[in-house]
Amino acid sequence: MQIILSGLHGDATETTVAEGLARFFHVTHVNMVREGMDDNPWALIDVADSYERVWGVCNQLRGVFHRGKALKFYIPLHQEDVYHDLEPHERLDFN
């Protein structure tokens, strides 16, 4: 599954992003995108976690400040490698 992280500083690297998120996600790959924004890159992060876990952690961390900049986490809608903690037959109750 992939997530997008913005609000990074120009000195952020694939390694520092992966290490910083290691306690929240099972990070498998980080791709830094700096095109035209050397001082404000964003990262495309591959994680080996369920959709429910990723959703919960992204909501928990969204808006947290890192060195004066608010971090923003996005979950791209259309992804092929998404698995769920719930079985297809399980029921969700929203009360």
C-alpha positions as a LaTeX table, in Angstrom:
\begin{tabular}{lrrr}
\hline
Residue & $x$ (\AA) & $y$ (\AA) & $z$ (\AA) \\
\hline
Met1 & 0.00 & 0.00 & 0.00 \\
Gln2 & 1.20 & 3.53 & $-0.67$ \\
Ile3 & 0.93 & 6.78 & 1.22 \\
Ile4 & 2.09 & 10.28 & 0.33 \\
Leu5 & 3.84 & 12.44 & 2.92 \\
Ser6 & 4.34 & 16.17 & 2.47 \\
Gly7 & 5.54 & 18.91 & 4.80 \\
Leu8 & 9.14 & 17.69 & 4.70 \\
His9 & 12.31 & 19.78 & 4.75 \\
Gly10 & 14.85 & 19.90 & 1.93 \\
Asp11 & 17.34 & 17.74 & 3.84 \\
Ala12 & 14.91 & 14.81 & 4.12 \\
Thr13 & 16.12 & 11.59 & 2.50 \\
Glu14 & 14.65 & 8.18 & 1.78 \\
Thr15 & 16.54 & 6.81 & 4.78 \\
Thr16 & 15.48 & 9.50 & 7.25 \\
Val17 & 11.82 & 9.22 & 6.22 \\
Ala18 & 11.87 & 5.41 & 6.48 \\
Glu19 & 13.58 & 5.52 & 9.87 \\
Gly20 & 11.25 & 8.24 & 11.16 \\
Leu21 & 8.14 & 6.25 & 10.23 \\
Ala22 & 9.47 & 2.82 & 11.22 \\
Arg23 & 7.74 & 2.87 & 14.61 \\
Phe24 & 4.35 & 3.51 & 12.92 \\
Phe25 & 4.50 & 1.55 & 9.65 \\
His26 & 6.30 & $-1.40$ & 8.08 \\
Val27 & 8.05 & 0.77 & 5.48 \\
Thr28 & 9.26 & $-1.20$ & 2.46 \\
His29 & 10.35 & 1.63 & 0.12 \\
Val30 & 10.52 & 5.43 & 0.02 \\
Asn31 & 10.75 & 7.53 & $-3.14$ \\
Met32 & 11.53 & 11.22 & $-2.61$ \\
Val33 & 10.02 & 13.66 & $-5.13$ \\
Arg34 & 11.88 & 16.96 & $-5.44$ \\
Glu35 & 10.90 & 18.13 & $-8.90$ \\
Gly36 & 10.83 & 21.93 & $-8.70$ \\
Met37 & 10.60 & 21.85 & $-4.90$ \\
Asp38 & 14.08 & 21.23 & $-3.50$ \\
Asp39 & 13.21 & 22.90 & $-0.20$ \\
Asn40 & 9.75 & 21.28 & 0.06 \\
Pro41 & 9.93 & 17.67 & $-1.17$ \\
Trp42 & 7.31 & 15.01 & $-0.69$ \\
Ala43 & 7.65 & 11.27 & $-0.34$ \\
Leu44 & 5.82 & 8.33 & $-1.90$ \\
Ile45 & 6.03 & 5.59 & 0.72 \\
Asp46 & 5.30 & 1.88 & 0.26 \\
Val47 & 4.15 & 0.16 & 3.44 \\
Ala48 & 3.27 & $-3.44$ & 4.26 \\
Asp49 & 0.33 & $-2.66$ & 6.54 \\
Ser50 & $-3.42$ & $-3.12$ & 6.24 \\
Tyr51 & $-5.62$ & $-0.31$ & 4.99 \\
Glu52 & $-7.23$ & 0.01 & 8.42 \\
Arg53 & $-3.86$ & 0.42 & 10.14 \\
Val54 & $-2.61$ & 2.92 & 7.56 \\
Trp55 & $-5.82$ & 4.94 & 7.82 \\
Gly56 & $-5.62$ & 5.06 & 11.62 \\
Val57 & $-1.94$ & 6.04 & 11.74 \\
Cys58 & $-2.34$ & 8.69 & 9.02 \\
Asn59 & $-5.21$ & 10.25 & 10.96 \\
Gln60 & $-3.15$ & 10.12 & 14.15 \\
Leu61 & $-0.09$ & 11.77 & 12.58 \\
Arg62 & $-1.80$ & 14.22 & 10.21 \\
Gly63 & $-0.98$ & 17.77 & 11.31 \\
Val64 & 1.84 & 16.78 & 13.66 \\
Phe65 & 4.64 & 19.35 & 13.38 \\
His66 & 8.18 & 18.34 & 12.47 \\
Arg67 & 10.78 & 21.11 & 12.82 \\
Gly68 & 8.12 & 23.82 & 12.39 \\
Lys69 & 6.25 & 22.30 & 9.42 \\
Ala70 & 2.95 & 20.42 & 9.59 \\
Leu71 & 3.16 & 16.91 & 8.17 \\
Lys72 & 0.41 & 15.91 & 5.75 \\
Phe73 & $-0.42$ & 12.27 & 5.03 \\
Tyr74 & $-2.51$ & 11.25 & 2.03 \\
Ile75 & $-3.74$ & 7.81 & 1.01 \\
Pro76 & $-4.11$ & 7.59 & $-2.79$ \\
Leu77 & $-7.57$ & 6.22 & $-3.56$ \\
His78 & $-6.86$ & 3.72 & $-6.32$ \\
Gln79 & $-4.34$ & 1.13 & $-5.25$ \\
Glu80 & $-4.00$ & $-2.49$ & $-6.23$ \\
Asp81 & $-1.89$ & $-3.81$ & $-3.33$ \\
Val82 & $-4.37$ & $-3.10$ & $-0.53$ \\
Tyr83 & $-5.33$ & $-5.72$ & 2.01 \\
His84 & $-7.73$ & $-5.41$ & 4.91 \\
Asp85 & $-7.75$ & $-6.73$ & 8.45 \\
Leu86 & $-11.42$ & $-7.56$ & 7.97 \\
Glu87 & $-12.63$ & $-10.65$ & 6.17 \\
Pro88 & $-15.10$ & $-10.05$ & 3.30 \\
His89 & $-17.96$ & $-11.61$ & 5.30 \\
Glu90 & $-17.38$ & $-9.53$ & 8.46 \\
Arg91 & $-19.95$ & $-6.88$ & 9.29 \\
Leu92 & $-19.24$ & $-3.33$ & 10.41 \\
Asp93 & $-21.68$ & $-1.63$ & 12.74 \\
Phe94 & $-21.68$ & 2.14 & 12.76 \\
Asn95 & $-23.68$ & 3.31 & 15.77 \\
\hline
\end{tabular}
